[in-house]
PDB file of N, CA and C in Angstrom:
ATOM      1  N   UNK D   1      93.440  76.566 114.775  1.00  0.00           N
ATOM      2  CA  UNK D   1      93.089  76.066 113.455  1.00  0.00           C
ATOM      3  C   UNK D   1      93.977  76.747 112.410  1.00  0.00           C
ATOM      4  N   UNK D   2      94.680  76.086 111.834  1.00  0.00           N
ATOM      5  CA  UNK D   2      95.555  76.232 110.794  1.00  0.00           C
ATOM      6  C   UNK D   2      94.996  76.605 109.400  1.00  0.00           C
ATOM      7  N   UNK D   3      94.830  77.716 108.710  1.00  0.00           N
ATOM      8  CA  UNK D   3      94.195  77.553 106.866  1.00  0.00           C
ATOM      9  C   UNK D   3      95.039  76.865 105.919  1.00  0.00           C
ATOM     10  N   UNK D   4      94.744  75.828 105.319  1.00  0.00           N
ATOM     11  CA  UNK D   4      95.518  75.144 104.239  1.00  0.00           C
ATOM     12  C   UNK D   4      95.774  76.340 102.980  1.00  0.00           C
ATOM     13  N   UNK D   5      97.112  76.325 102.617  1.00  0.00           N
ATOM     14  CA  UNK D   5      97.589  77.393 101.851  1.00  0.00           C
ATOM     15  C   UNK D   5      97.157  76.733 100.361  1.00  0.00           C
ATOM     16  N   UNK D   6      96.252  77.346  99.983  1.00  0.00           N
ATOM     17  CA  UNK D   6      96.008  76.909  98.473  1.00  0.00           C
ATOM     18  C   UNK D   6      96.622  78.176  97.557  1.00  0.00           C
ATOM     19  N   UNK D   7      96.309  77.703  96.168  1.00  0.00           N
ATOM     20  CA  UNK D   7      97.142  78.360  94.989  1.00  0.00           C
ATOM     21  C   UNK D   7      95.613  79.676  94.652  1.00  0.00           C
ATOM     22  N   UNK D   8      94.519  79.587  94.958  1.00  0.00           N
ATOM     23  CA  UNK D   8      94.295  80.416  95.168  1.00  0.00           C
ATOM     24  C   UNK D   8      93.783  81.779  96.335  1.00  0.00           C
ATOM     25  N   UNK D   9      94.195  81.443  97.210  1.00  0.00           N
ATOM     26  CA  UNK D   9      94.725  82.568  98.658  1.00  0.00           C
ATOM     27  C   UNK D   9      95.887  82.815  97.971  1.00  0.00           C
ATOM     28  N   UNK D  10      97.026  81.979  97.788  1.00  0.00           N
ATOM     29  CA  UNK D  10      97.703  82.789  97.380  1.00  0.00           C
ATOM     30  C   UNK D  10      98.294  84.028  96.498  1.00  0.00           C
ATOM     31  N   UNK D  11      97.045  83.455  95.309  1.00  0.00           N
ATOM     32  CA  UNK D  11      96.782  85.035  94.286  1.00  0.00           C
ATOM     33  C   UNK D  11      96.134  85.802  95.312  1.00  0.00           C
ATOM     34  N   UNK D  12      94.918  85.558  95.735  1.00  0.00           N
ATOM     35  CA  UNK D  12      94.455  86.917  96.370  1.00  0.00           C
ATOM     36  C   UNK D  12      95.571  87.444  97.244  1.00  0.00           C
ATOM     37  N   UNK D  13      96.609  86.900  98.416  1.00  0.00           N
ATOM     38  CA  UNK D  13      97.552  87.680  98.922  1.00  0.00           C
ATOM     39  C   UNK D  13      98.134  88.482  98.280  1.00  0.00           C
ATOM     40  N   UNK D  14      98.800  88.071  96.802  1.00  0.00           N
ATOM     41  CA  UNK D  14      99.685  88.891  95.422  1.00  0.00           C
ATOM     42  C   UNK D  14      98.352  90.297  95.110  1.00  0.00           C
ATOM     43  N   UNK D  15      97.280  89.782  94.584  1.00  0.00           N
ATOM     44  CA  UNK D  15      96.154  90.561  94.715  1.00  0.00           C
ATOM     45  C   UNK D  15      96.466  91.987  95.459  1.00  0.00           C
ATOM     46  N   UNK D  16      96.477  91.541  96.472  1.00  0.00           N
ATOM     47  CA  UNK D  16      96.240  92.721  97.984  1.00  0.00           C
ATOM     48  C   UNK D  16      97.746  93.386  97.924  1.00  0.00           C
ATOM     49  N   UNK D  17      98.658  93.353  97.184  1.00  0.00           N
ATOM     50  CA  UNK D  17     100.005  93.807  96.774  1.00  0.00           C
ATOM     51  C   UNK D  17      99.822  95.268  96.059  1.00  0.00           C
ATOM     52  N   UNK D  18      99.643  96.209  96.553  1.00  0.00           N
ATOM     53  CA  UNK D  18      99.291  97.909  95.943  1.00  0.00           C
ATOM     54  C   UNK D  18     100.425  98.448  95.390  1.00  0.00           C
ATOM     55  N   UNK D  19     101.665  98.468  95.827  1.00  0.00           N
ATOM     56  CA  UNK D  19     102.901  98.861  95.566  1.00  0.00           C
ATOM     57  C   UNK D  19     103.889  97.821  95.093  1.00  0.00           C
ATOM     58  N   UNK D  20     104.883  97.977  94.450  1.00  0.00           N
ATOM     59  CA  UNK D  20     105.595  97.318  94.635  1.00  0.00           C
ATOM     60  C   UNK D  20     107.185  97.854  93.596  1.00  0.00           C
ATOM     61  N   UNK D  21     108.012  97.685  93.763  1.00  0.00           N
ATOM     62  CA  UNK D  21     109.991  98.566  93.432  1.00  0.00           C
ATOM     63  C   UNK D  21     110.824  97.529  94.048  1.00  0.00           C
ATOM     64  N   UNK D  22     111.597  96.837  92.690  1.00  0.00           N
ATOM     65  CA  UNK D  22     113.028  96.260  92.370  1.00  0.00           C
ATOM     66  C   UNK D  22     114.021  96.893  92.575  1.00  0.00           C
ATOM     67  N   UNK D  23     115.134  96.321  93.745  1.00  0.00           N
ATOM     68  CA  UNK D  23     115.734  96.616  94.344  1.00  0.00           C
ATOM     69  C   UNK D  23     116.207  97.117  95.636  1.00  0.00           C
ATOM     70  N   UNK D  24     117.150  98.153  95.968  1.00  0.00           N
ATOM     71  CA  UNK D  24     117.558  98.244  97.141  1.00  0.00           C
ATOM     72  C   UNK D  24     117.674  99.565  97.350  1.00  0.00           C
ATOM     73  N   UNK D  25     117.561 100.403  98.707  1.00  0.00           N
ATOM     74  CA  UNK D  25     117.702 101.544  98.932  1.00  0.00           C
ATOM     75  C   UNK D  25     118.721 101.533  99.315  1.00  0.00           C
ATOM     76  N   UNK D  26     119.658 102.450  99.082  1.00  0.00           N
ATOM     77  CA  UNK D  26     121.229 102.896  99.819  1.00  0.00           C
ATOM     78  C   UNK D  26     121.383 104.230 100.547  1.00  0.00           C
ATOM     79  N   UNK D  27     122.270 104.258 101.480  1.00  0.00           N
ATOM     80  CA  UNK D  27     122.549 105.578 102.041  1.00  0.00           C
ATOM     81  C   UNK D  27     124.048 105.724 101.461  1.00  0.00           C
ATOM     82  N   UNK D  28     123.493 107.006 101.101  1.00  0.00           N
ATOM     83  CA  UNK D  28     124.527 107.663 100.159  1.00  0.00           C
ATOM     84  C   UNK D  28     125.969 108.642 100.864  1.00  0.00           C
ATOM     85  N   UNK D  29     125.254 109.068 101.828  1.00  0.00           N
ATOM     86  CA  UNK D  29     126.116 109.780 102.713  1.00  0.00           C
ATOM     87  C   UNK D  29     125.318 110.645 103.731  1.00  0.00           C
ATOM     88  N   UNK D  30     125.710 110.906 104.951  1.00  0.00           N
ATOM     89  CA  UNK D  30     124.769 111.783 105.884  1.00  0.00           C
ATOM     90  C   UNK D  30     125.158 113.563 105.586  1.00  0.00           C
ATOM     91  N   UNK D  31     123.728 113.913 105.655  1.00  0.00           N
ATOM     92  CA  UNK D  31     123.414 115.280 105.164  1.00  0.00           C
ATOM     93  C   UNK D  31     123.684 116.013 106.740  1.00  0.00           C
ATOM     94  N   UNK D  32     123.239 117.385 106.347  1.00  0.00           N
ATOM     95  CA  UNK D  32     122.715 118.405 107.644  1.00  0.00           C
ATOM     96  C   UNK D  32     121.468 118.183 108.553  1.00  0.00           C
ATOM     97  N   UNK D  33     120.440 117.459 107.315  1.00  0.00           N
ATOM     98  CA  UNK D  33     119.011 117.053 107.835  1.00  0.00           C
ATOM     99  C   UNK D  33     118.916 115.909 107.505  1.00  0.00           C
ATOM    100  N   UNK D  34     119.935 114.658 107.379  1.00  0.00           N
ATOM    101  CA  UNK D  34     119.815 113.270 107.171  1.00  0.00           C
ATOM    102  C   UNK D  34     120.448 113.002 105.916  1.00  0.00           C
ATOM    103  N   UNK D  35     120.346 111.505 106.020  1.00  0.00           N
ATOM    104  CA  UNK D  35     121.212 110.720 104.947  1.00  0.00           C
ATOM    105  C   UNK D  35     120.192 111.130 104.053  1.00  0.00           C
ATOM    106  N   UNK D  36     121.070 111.163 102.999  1.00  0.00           N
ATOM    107  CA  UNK D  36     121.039 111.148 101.504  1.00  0.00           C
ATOM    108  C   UNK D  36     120.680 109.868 100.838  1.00  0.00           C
ATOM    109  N   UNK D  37     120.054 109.027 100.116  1.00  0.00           N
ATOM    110  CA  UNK D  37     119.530 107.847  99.892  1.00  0.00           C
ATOM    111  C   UNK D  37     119.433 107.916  98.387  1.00  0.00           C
ATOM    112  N   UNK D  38     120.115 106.779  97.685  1.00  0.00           N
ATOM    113  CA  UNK D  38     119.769 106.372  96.446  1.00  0.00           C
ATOM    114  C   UNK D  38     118.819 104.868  96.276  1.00  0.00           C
ATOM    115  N   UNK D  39     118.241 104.705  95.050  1.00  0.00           N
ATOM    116  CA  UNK D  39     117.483 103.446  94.986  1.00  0.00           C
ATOM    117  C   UNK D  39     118.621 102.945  93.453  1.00  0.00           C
ATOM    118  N   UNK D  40     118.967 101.943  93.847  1.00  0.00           N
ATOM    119  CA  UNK D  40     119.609 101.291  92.929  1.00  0.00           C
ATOM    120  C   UNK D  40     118.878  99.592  92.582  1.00  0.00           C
ATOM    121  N   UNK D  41     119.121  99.913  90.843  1.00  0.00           N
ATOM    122  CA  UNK D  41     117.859  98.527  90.703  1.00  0.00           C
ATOM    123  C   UNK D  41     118.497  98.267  89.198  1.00  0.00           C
ATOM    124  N   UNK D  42     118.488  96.604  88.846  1.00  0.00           N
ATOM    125  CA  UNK D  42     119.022  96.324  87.561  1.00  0.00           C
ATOM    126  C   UNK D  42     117.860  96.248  86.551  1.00  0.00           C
ATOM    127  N   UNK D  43     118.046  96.993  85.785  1.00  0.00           N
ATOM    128  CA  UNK D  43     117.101  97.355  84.029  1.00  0.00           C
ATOM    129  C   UNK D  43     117.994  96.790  83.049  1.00  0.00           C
ATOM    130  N   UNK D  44     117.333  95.995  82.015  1.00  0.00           N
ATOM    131  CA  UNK D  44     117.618  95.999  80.979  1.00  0.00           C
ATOM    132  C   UNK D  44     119.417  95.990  80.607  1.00  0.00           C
ATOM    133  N   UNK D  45     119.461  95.276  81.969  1.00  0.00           N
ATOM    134  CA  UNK D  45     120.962  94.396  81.500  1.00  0.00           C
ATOM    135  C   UNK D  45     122.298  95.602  82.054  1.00  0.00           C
ATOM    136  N   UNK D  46     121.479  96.545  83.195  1.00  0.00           N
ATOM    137  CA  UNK D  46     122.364  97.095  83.520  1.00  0.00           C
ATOM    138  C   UNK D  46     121.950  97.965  84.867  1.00  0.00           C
ATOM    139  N   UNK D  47     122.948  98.384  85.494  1.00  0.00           N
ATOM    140  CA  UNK D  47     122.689  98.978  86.953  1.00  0.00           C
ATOM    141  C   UNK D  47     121.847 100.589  86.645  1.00  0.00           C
ATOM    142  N   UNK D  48     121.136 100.490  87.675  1.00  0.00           N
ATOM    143  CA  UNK D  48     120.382 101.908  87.378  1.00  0.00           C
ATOM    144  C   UNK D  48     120.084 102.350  88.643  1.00  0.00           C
ATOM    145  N   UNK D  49     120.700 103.640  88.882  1.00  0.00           N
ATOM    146  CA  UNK D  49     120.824 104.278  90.330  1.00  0.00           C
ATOM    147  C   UNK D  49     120.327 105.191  90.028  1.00  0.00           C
ATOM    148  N   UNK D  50     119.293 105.901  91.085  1.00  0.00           N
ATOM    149  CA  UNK D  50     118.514 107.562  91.176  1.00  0.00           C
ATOM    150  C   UNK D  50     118.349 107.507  92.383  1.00  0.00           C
ATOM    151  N   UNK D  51     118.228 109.056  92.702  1.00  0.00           N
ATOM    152  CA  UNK D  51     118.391 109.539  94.039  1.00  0.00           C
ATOM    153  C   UNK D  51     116.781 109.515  94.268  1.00  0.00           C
ATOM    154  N   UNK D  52     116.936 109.865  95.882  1.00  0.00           N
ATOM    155  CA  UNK D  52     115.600 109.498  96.234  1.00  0.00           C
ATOM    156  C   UNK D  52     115.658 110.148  97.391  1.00  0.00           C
ATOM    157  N   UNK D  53     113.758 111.213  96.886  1.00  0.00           N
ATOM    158  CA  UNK D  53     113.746 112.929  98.324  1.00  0.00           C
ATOM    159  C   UNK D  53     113.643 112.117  99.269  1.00  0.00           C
ATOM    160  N   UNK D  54     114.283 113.066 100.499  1.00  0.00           N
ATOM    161  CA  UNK D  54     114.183 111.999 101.995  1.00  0.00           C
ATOM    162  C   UNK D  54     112.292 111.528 102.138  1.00  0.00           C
ATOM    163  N   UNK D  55     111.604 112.570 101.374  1.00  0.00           N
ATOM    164  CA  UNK D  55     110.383 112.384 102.070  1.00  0.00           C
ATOM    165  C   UNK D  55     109.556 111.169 101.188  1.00  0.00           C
ATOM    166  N   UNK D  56     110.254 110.414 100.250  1.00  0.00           N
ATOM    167  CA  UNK D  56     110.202 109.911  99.647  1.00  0.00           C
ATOM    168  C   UNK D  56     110.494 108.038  99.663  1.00  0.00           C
ATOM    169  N   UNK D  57     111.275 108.206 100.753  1.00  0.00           N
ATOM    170  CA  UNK D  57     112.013 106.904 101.012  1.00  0.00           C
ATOM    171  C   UNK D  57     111.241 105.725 102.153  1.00  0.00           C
ATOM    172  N   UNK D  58     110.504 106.826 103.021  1.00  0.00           N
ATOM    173  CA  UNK D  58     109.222 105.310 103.652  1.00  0.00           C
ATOM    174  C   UNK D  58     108.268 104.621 102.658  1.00  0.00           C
ATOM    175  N   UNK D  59     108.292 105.418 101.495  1.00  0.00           N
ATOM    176  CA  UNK D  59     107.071 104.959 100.224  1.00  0.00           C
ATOM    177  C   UNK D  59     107.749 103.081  99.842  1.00  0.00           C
ATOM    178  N   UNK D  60     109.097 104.032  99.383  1.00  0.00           N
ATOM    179  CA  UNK D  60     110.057 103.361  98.343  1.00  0.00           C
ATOM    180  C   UNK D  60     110.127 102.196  99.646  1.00  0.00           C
ATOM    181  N   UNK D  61     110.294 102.220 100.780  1.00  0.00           N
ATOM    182  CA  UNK D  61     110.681 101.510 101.628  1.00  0.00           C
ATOM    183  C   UNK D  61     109.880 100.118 101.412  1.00  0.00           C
ATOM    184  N   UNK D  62     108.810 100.754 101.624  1.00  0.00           N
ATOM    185  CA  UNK D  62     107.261  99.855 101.409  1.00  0.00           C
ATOM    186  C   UNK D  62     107.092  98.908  99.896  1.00  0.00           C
ATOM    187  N   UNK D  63     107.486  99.589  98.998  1.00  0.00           N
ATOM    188  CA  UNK D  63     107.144  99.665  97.639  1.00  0.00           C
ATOM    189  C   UNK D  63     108.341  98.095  97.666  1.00  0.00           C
ATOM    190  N   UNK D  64     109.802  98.259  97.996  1.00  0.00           N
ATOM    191  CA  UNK D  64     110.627  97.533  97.779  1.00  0.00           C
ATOM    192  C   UNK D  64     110.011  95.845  98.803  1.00  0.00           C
ATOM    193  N   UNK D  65     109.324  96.043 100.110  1.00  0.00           N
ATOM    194  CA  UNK D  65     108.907  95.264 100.756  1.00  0.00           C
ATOM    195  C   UNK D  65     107.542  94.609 100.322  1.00  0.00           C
ATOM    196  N   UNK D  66     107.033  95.237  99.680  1.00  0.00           N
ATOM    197  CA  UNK D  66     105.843  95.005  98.429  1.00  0.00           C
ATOM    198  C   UNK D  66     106.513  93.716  97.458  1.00  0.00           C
ATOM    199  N   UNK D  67     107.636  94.793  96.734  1.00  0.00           N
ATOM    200  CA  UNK D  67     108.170  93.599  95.761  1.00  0.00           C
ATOM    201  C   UNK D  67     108.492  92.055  96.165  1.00  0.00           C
ATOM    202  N   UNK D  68     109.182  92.099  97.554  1.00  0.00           N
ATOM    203  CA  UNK D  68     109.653  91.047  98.398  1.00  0.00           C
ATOM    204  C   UNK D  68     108.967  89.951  98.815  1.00  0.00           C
ATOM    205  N   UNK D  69     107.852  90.553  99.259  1.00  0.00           N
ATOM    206  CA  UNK D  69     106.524  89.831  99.664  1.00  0.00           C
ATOM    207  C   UNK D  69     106.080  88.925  98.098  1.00  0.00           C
ATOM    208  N   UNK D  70     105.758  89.803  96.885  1.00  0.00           N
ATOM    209  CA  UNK D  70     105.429  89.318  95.813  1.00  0.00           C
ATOM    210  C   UNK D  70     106.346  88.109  95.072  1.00  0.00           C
ATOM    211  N   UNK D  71     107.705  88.185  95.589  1.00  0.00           N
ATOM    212  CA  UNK D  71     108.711  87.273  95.245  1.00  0.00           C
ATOM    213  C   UNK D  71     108.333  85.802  95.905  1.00  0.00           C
ATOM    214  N   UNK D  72     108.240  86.228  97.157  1.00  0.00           N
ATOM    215  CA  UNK D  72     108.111  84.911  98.380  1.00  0.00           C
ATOM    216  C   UNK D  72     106.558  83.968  97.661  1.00  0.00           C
ATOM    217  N   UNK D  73     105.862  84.832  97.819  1.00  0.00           N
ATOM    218  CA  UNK D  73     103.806  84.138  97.225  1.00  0.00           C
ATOM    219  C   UNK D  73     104.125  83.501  95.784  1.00  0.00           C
ATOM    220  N   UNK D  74     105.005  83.894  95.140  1.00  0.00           N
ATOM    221  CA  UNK D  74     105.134  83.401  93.452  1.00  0.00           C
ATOM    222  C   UNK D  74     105.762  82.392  93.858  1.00  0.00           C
ATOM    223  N   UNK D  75     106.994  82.316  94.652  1.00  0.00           N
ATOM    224  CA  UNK D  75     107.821  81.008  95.261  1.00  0.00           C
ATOM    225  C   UNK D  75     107.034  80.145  95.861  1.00  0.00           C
ATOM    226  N   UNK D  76     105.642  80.313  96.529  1.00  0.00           N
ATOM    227  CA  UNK D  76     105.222  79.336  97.186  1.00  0.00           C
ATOM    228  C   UNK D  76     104.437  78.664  96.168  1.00  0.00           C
ATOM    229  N   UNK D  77     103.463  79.701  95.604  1.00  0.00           N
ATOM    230  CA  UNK D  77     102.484  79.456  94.446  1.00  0.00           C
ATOM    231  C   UNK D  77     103.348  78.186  93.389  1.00  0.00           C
ATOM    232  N   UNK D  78     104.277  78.880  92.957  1.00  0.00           N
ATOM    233  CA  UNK D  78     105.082  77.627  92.272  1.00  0.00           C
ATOM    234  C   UNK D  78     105.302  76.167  92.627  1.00  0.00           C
ATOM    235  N   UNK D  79     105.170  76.434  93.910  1.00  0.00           N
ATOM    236  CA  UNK D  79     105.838  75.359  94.554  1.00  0.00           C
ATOM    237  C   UNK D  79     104.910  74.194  94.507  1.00  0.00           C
ATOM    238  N   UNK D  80     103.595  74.641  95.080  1.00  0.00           N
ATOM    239  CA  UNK D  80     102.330  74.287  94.670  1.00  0.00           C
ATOM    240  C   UNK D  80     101.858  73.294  93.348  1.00  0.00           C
ATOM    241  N   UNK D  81     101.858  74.527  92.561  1.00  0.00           N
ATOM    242  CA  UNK D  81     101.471  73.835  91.539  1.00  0.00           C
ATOM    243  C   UNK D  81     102.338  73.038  90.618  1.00  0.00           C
ATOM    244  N   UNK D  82     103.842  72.780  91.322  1.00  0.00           N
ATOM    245  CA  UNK D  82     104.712  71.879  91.006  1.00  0.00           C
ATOM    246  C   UNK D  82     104.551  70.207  91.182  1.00  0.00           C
ATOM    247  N   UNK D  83     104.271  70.735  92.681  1.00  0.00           N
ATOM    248  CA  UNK D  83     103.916  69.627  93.322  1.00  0.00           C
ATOM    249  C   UNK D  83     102.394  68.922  92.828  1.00  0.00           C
ATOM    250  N   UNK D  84     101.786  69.650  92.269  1.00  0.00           N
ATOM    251  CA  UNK D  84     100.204  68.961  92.223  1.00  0.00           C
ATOM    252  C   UNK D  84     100.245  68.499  90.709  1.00  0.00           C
ATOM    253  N   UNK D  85     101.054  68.814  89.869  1.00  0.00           N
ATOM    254  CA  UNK D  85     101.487  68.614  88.356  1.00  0.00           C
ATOM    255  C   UNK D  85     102.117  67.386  88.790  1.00  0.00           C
ATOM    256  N   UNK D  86     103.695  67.267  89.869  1.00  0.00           N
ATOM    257  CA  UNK D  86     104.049  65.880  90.181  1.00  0.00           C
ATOM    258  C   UNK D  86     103.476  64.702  90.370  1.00  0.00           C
ATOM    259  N   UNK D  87     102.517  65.164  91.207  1.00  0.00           N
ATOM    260  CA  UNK D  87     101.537  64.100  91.820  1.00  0.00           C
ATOM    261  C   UNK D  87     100.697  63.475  90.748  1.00  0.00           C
ATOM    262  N   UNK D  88     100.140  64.368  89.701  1.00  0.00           N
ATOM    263  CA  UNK D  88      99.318  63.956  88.429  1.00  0.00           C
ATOM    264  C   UNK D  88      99.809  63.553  87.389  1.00  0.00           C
ATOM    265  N   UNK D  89     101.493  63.401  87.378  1.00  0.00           N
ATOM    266  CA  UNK D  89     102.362  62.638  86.307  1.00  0.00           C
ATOM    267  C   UNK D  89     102.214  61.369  86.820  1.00  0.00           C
ATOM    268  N   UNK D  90     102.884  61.248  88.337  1.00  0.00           N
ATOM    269  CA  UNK D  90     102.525  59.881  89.206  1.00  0.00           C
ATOM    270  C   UNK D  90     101.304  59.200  89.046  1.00  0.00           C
ATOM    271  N   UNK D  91     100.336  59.353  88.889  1.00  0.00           N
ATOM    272  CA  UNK D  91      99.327  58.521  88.998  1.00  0.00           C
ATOM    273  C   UNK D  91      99.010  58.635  87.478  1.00  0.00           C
ATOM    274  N   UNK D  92      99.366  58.906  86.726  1.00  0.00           N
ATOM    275  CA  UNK D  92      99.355  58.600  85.529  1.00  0.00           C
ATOM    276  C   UNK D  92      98.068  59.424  84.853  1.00  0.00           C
TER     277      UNK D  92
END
């Protein structure tokens, strides 16, 4: 049995979204005790890079896969209520 994806499951999925960080993690170069990692992310019309503690980077990991997830549910959600706005121009 399949659940029909409605526009609201899909807020509650966004809902259930705890974390969430724009952009990308980079490895910066390998250390003595591991790579070195920056988070680089565009602000306000410009690149913005900070380093990031190793013990720090499964968070950010999550946080960035958070954001990703939240991108995809807004894309569907849209899609949705594109389509159900279409349908209600159509029939007048």
């Amino acid at each position: 049995m399949t659940t029909q994806i409605t526009p609201q499951l899909l807020l509650q999925q966004i809902a259930q979204i705890q974390h969430m960080e724009r952009g990308k993690l980079c490895i910066l170069r390998a250390g003595p005790q591991g790579p070195y990692y920056n988070h680089q992310t565009w602000e306000k019309g410009g690149n913005v890079s900070r380093y990031v503690p190793q013990d720090q980077v499964p968070s950010l990991q999550q946080a960035i896969a958070g954001y990703e997830q939240f991108q995809n549910l807004m894309e569907q959600y849209a899609q949705l209520i594109i389509r159900k706005t279409r349908a209600e121009l159509a029939t007048g």
